[in-house]
CSV table of C-alpha atoms in Angstrom, one decimal:
chain,number,residue,atom,x,y,z
F,1346,MET,CA,54.1,-22.4,-58.0
F,1347,SER,CA,52.7,-18.8,-56.7
F,1348,ALA,CA,51.6,-18.3,-53.0
F,1349,PRO,CA,47.7,-17.9,-52.6
F,1350,THR,CA,46.7,-14.5,-52.7
F,1351,GLY,CA,43.9,-15.1,-49.9
F,1352,ARG,CA,43.9,-15.0,-47.0
F,1353,THR,CA,42.1,-16.9,-45.0
F,1354,VAL,CA,40.9,-17.2,-40.8
F,1355,PRO,CA,42.1,-19.4,-38.5
F,1356,ARG,CA,40.2,-21.5,-36.8
F,1357,GLY,CA,39.1,-20.4,-34.0
F,1358,ARG,CA,39.2,-16.5,-33.6
F,1359,ALA,CA,36.9,-14.6,-31.7
F,1360,ALA,CA,34.1,-12.7,-34.2
F,1361,SER,CA,33.9,-9.0,-34.0
F,1362,PRO,CA,32.0,-6.9,-31.2
F,1363,VAL,CA,30.0,-6.0,-34.0
F,1364,ALA,CA,28.3,-9.8,-34.9
F,1365,THR,CA,27.7,-11.1,-31.6
F,1366,LEU,CA,25.9,-8.0,-30.8
F,1367,LEU,CA,24.3,-9.1,-33.7
F,1368,ARG,CA,23.8,-12.7,-32.9
F,1369,VAL,CA,23.5,-11.9,-29.3
F,1370,HIS,CA,20.1,-9.4,-29.9
F,1371,ARG,CA,19.1,-11.9,-33.2
F,1372,GLU,CA,19.0,-14.2,-30.4
F,1373,ARG,CA,17.0,-13.4,-27.5
F,1374,PRO,CA,14.0,-14.8,-26.5
F,1375,GLU,CA,10.8,-12.5,-26.9
F,1376,PRO,CA,9.4,-10.6,-24.2
F,1377,VAL,CA,6.7,-12.6,-21.5
F,1378,ALA,CA,3.2,-10.6,-21.5
F,1379,GLY,CA,0.9,-10.2,-18.8
F,1380,GLU,CA,2.4,-9.9,-15.4
F,1381,ARG,CA,4.6,-13.0,-13.7
F,1382,CYS,CA,4.6,-13.7,-10.4
F,1383,GLU,CA,7.8,-12.0,-8.3
F,1384,MET,CA,8.7,-15.2,-6.8
F,1385,CYS,CA,7.9,-18.1,-8.5
F,1386,ALA,CA,7.3,-15.9,-12.8
F,1387,THR,CA,3.9,-17.6,-12.7
F,1388,PRO,CA,1.9,-16.0,-15.4
F,1389,ILE,CA,-0.6,-14.3,-13.1
F,1390,GLY,CA,-4.1,-12.4,-14.3
F,1391,GLU,CA,-4.5,-8.2,-13.5
F,1392,GLU,CA,-6.3,-9.5,-11.0
F,1393,HIS,CA,-3.6,-11.1,-8.2
F,1394,GLN,CA,-2.4,-10.7,-4.4
F,1395,HIS,CA,0.4,-9.0,-3.4
F,1396,VAL,CA,2.9,-9.4,-0.2
F,1397,VAL,CA,4.3,-7.1,1.7
F,1398,ASN,CA,8.5,-7.4,2.0
F,1399,LEU,CA,8.2,-6.4,5.9
F,1400,GLU,CA,11.6,-4.7,5.8
F,1401,SER,CA,11.4,-2.6,2.9
F,1402,ARG,CA,7.8,-2.2,2.9
F,1403,SER,CA,7.1,-2.6,-0.6
F,1404,LEU,CA,4.5,-5.0,-2.8
F,1405,MET,CA,4.9,-7.8,-4.1
F,1406,CYS,CA,2.8,-9.2,-6.6
F,1407,GLY,CA,1.9,-13.1,-6.1
F,1408,CYS,CA,0.1,-16.1,-7.8
F,1409,ARG,CA,-2.1,-17.7,-5.2
F,1410,ALA,CA,0.6,-20.4,-4.5
F,1411,CYS,CA,3.1,-18.5,-3.3
F,1412,TYR,CA,0.8,-15.6,-1.3
F,1413,LEU,CA,-1.1,-18.6,0.9
F,1414,LEU,CA,3.0,-19.4,2.2
F,1415,PHE,CA,2.9,-16.0,3.7
F,1416,THR,CA,-0.7,-15.9,5.8
F,1417,ASP,CA,-0.2,-17.1,9.0
F,1418,ASP,CA,0.0,-14.3,11.3
F,1419,GLY,CA,2.3,-15.3,14.0
F,1420,ALA,CA,4.4,-17.3,11.5
F,1421,GLN,CA,8.2,-14.7,11.7
F,1422,LEU,CA,9.3,-14.6,8.1
F,1423,ARG,CA,10.3,-11.7,5.5
F,1424,TYR,CA,7.2,-11.4,3.7
F,1425,ARG,CA,3.7,-11.5,5.2
F,1426,ALA,CA,0.3,-12.0,2.9
F,1427,VAL,CA,-1.9,-9.1,2.3
F,1428,PRO,CA,-5.5,-10.0,3.6
F,1429,ASP,CA,-8.6,-8.8,1.1
F,1430,ARG,CA,-11.3,-7.2,3.7
F,1431,TYR,CA,-12.9,-4.2,4.4
F,1432,LEU,CA,-14.1,-3.6,7.4
F,1433,ARG,CA,-16.2,0.4,8.3
F,1434,PHE,CA,-15.9,1.7,12.0
F,1435,ASP,CA,-19.2,4.2,13.3
F,1436,GLY,CA,-18.9,6.2,15.6
F,1437,LEU,CA,-14.9,6.2,15.7
F,1438,PRO,CA,-14.2,10.0,17.6
F,1439,LEU,CA,-11.8,11.7,15.0
F,1440,ASP,CA,-12.9,15.5,16.4
F,1441,ALA,CA,-11.1,18.6,15.2
F,1442,ARG,CA,-8.6,18.3,18.5
F,1443,THR,CA,-7.7,14.8,18.0
F,1444,TRP,CA,-7.1,15.1,14.2
F,1445,ASP,CA,-5.2,18.4,15.2
F,1446,GLU,CA,-3.3,16.1,18.0
F,1447,LEU,CA,-2.3,13.4,14.8
F,1448,GLN,CA,-0.5,16.3,13.3
F,1449,ILE,CA,-1.3,15.4,9.4
F,1450,PRO,CA,-1.9,18.5,7.0
F,1451,VAL,CA,-4.9,17.3,4.6
F,1452,GLY,CA,-7.8,15.8,5.6
F,1453,LEU,CA,-7.0,12.5,3.6
F,1454,ALA,CA,-4.3,9.5,5.9
F,1455,PHE,CA,-3.9,5.9,6.5
F,1456,LEU,CA,-2.1,4.6,9.5
F,1457,PHE,CA,-0.6,1.2,9.6
F,1458,ARG,CA,1.2,-0.4,12.2
F,1459,ASN,CA,4.4,-1.2,11.4
F,1460,SER,CA,6.5,-3.9,12.8
F,1461,VAL,CA,9.4,-3.7,12.6
F,1462,GLN,CA,9.6,-0.4,14.5
F,1463,ASP,CA,6.8,-1.2,16.6
F,1464,ARG,CA,5.2,2.0,15.7
F,1465,THR,CA,2.6,3.0,14.0
F,1466,ILE,CA,2.8,5.5,11.4
F,1467,ALA,CA,0.4,8.0,8.4
F,1468,PHE,CA,0.8,8.7,5.2
F,1469,TYR,CA,-1.4,11.0,3.3
F,1470,PRO,CA,-1.6,12.5,-0.3
F,1471,GLY,CA,0.2,14.7,-2.0
F,1472,PRO,CA,1.5,15.9,-5.6
F,1473,ALA,CA,5.1,12.9,-4.2
F,1474,GLY,CA,3.0,10.7,-3.7
F,1475,ALA,CA,2.8,9.2,-0.2
F,1476,THR,CA,4.1,11.5,2.8
F,1477,GLU,CA,5.2,9.7,5.7
F,1478,SER,CA,4.1,11.4,8.8
F,1479,GLU,CA,7.6,12.7,10.7
F,1480,LEU,CA,6.0,13.8,13.4
F,1481,PRO,CA,4.6,11.8,16.9
F,1482,LEU,CA,1.8,10.2,16.5
F,1483,ASP,CA,1.4,10.4,20.4
F,1484,ALA,CA,-2.8,11.2,20.0
F,1485,TRP,CA,-3.2,6.9,18.8
F,1486,ALA,CA,-3.2,4.9,21.6
F,1487,THR,CA,-6.4,8.0,22.9
F,1488,ILE,CA,-7.9,6.5,19.3
F,1489,VAL,CA,-7.7,3.7,20.6
F,1490,ASP,CA,-8.8,3.2,24.1
F,1491,ALA,CA,-11.2,5.1,22.9
F,1492,GLY,CA,-12.1,2.5,19.7
F,1493,PRO,CA,-10.9,-0.8,21.5
F,1494,GLU,CA,-12.3,-2.4,17.1
F,1495,LEU,CA,-9.1,-1.1,16.1
F,1496,ALA,CA,-7.4,-3.7,17.8
F,1497,VAL,CA,-8.2,-6.0,14.3
F,1498,LEU,CA,-5.9,-4.6,12.6
F,1499,ARG,CA,-3.4,-6.9,10.8
F,1500,PRO,CA,0.0,-5.1,11.1
F,1501,ASP,CA,1.8,-4.3,8.3
F,1502,VAL,CA,-1.1,-5.5,5.6
F,1503,GLU,CA,-4.2,-3.9,6.5
F,1504,ALA,CA,-4.6,0.5,7.5
F,1505,LEU,CA,-6.8,2.5,9.2
F,1506,LEU,CA,-8.1,5.3,5.9
F,1507,VAL,CA,-9.6,8.2,7.8
F,1508,ARG,CA,-11.7,10.5,5.4
F,1509,ARG,CA,-12.4,13.6,7.0
F,1510,THR,CA,-15.1,16.0,4.9
F,1511,GLU,CA,-17.1,19.4,5.4
F,1512,ALA,CA,-21.3,18.6,5.8
F,1513,GLY,CA,-22.6,19.5,2.8
F,1514,GLY,CA,-24.7,22.9,3.0
F,1515,GLY,CA,-21.9,25.6,3.6
F,1516,GLY,CA,-21.3,24.9,6.9
F,1517,ARG,CA,-18.6,23.4,8.9
F,1518,GLU,CA,-19.5,19.8,10.4
F,1519,ILE,CA,-16.6,17.6,9.9
F,1520,VAL,CA,-17.8,14.0,8.5
F,1521,ALA,CA,-15.0,11.5,8.9
F,1522,SER,CA,-14.9,8.1,7.7
F,1523,CYS,CA,-13.0,5.3,8.3
F,1524,HIS,CA,-12.2,2.0,7.5
F,1525,LEU,CA,-10.4,-0.7,7.5
F,1526,VAL,CA,-9.2,-1.6,4.0
F,1527,PRO,CA,-5.8,-3.7,2.5
F,1528,ILE,CA,-2.7,-1.4,2.6
F,1529,ASP,CA,-2.3,-2.4,-1.2
F,1530,ALA,CA,-5.4,-0.1,-2.0
F,1531,CYS,CA,-3.9,2.5,0.0
F,1532,TYR,CA,-0.6,2.8,-2.0
F,1533,GLU,CA,-3.1,2.2,-5.0
F,1534,LEU,CA,-5.1,5.4,-4.3
F,1535,VAL,CA,-2.3,7.6,-3.6
F,1536,GLY,CA,-0.7,6.3,-7.0
F,1537,ARG,CA,-3.7,7.4,-8.0
F,1538,LEU,CA,-3.3,11.2,-6.4
F,1539,ARG,CA,0.2,11.7,-7.7
F,1540,THR,CA,-0.9,12.2,-10.6
F,1541,LEU,CA,-3.8,14.3,-10.3
F,1542,TRP,CA,-3.0,16.1,-7.3
F,1543,ARG,CA,-2.7,19.9,-7.5
F,1544,GLY,CA,-1.8,23.0,-4.8
F,1545,PHE,CA,-2.5,22.3,-1.3
F,1546,ASP,CA,-5.7,20.7,-1.0
F,1547,GLY,CA,-5.6,18.7,-4.2
F,1548,GLY,CA,-8.1,19.7,-6.5
F,1549,ARG,CA,-11.9,18.8,-8.2
F,1550,GLU,CA,-9.8,15.9,-10.3
F,1551,ALA,CA,-8.1,14.5,-7.3
F,1552,HIS,CA,-11.5,15.0,-5.0
F,1553,ALA,CA,-13.8,13.2,-7.5
F,1554,ALA,CA,-11.1,10.3,-7.5
F,1555,MET,CA,-11.4,9.7,-3.2
F,1556,ASP,CA,-14.5,10.2,-3.8
F,1557,ALA,CA,-15.4,6.9,-6.6
F,1558,PHE,CA,-12.5,4.7,-4.1
F,1559,PHE,CA,-14.6,5.7,-0.9
F,1560,GLU,CA,-17.9,4.3,-3.0
F,1561,HIS,CA,-15.9,1.4,-4.0
F,1562,VAL,CA,-15.0,1.5,0.2
F,1563,GLN,CA,-17.6,1.3,1.5
F,1564,ALA,CA,-20.0,-0.7,-0.6
F,1565,ARG,CA,-17.2,-3.4,-0.2
F,1566,SER,CA,-17.0,-2.4,3.7
F,1567,ARG,CA,-19.5,-5.2,6.3
F,1568,PRO,CA,-19.7,-3.2,10.6
F,1569,ALA,CA,-16.6,-3.7,12.2
F,1570,ALA,CA,-17.7,-6.0,15.9
F,1571,ALA,CA,-17.4,-3.6,18.7
F,1572,ALA,CA,-15.2,-4.7,21.1
F,1573,PRO,CA,-15.6,-5.2,24.9
F,1574,LYS,CA,-13.7,-2.2,25.9
F,1575,ALA,CA,-12.1,-3.1,29.6
F,1576,VAL,CA,-13.6,-2.1,32.8
F,1577,ASP,CA,-11.7,0.6,35.3
F,1578,GLY,CA,-8.4,-1.6,36.3
F,1579,ALA,CA,-8.8,-4.0,34.6
F,1580,GLY,CA,-5.6,-3.1,32.7
F,1581,ALA,CA,-4.4,-0.4,30.4
F,1582,GLY,CA,-5.6,0.6,26.7
F,1583,GLY,CA,-9.0,0.2,27.5
F,1584,GLY,CA,-11.4,3.3,27.8
F,1585,PRO,CA,-14.3,3.6,30.3
F,1586,SER,CA,-16.6,1.3,31.3
């Protein structure tokens, strides 16, 4: 009897690389649509809350349950929940001299306290996104002395958002708008401005976006409660009585 001419594949022989890739592709699950919590992967809506990674300063999208785990400001945790409050500071002394001492080259900036570095940091928008001020911010202590109500800013998660603009009528009078805002709102603003910024001062589209953003902030803000100033000799950090 003649030997069979066909060849059989031995049992247990591995499939070809191409066949393996095709099988993996067919069995790959469909991508999940929509946002998900970056901590537990629970689906979340487009409107959701954030937590801050204190070491990397990055924002993480969170579900309500995960967000609530990090709302204690006194807890020694790696993450901290971003609160949702807006305050307006009226009459905060930010004249041209004070602004120049902050050494911020444009008329818009946000400042916040970095608890890891134990210092106040300033960011301002530009074509490359948010630029961190590498210049000394000694003048910040002077501003807090003159406005003790700024002590309500929570480190890492809230910022003082400042915009200085010329008054109307072609004059050179400078008007300062100062608000306490969530830190994620600041990053949202600079991300938007990054796509619009033209030249040194931003250009027409960037200024229109800033106008719309500050109208939104103004509508959501309530007046900040005035903090009592320390009398002379009552301790450092207080302004004149």
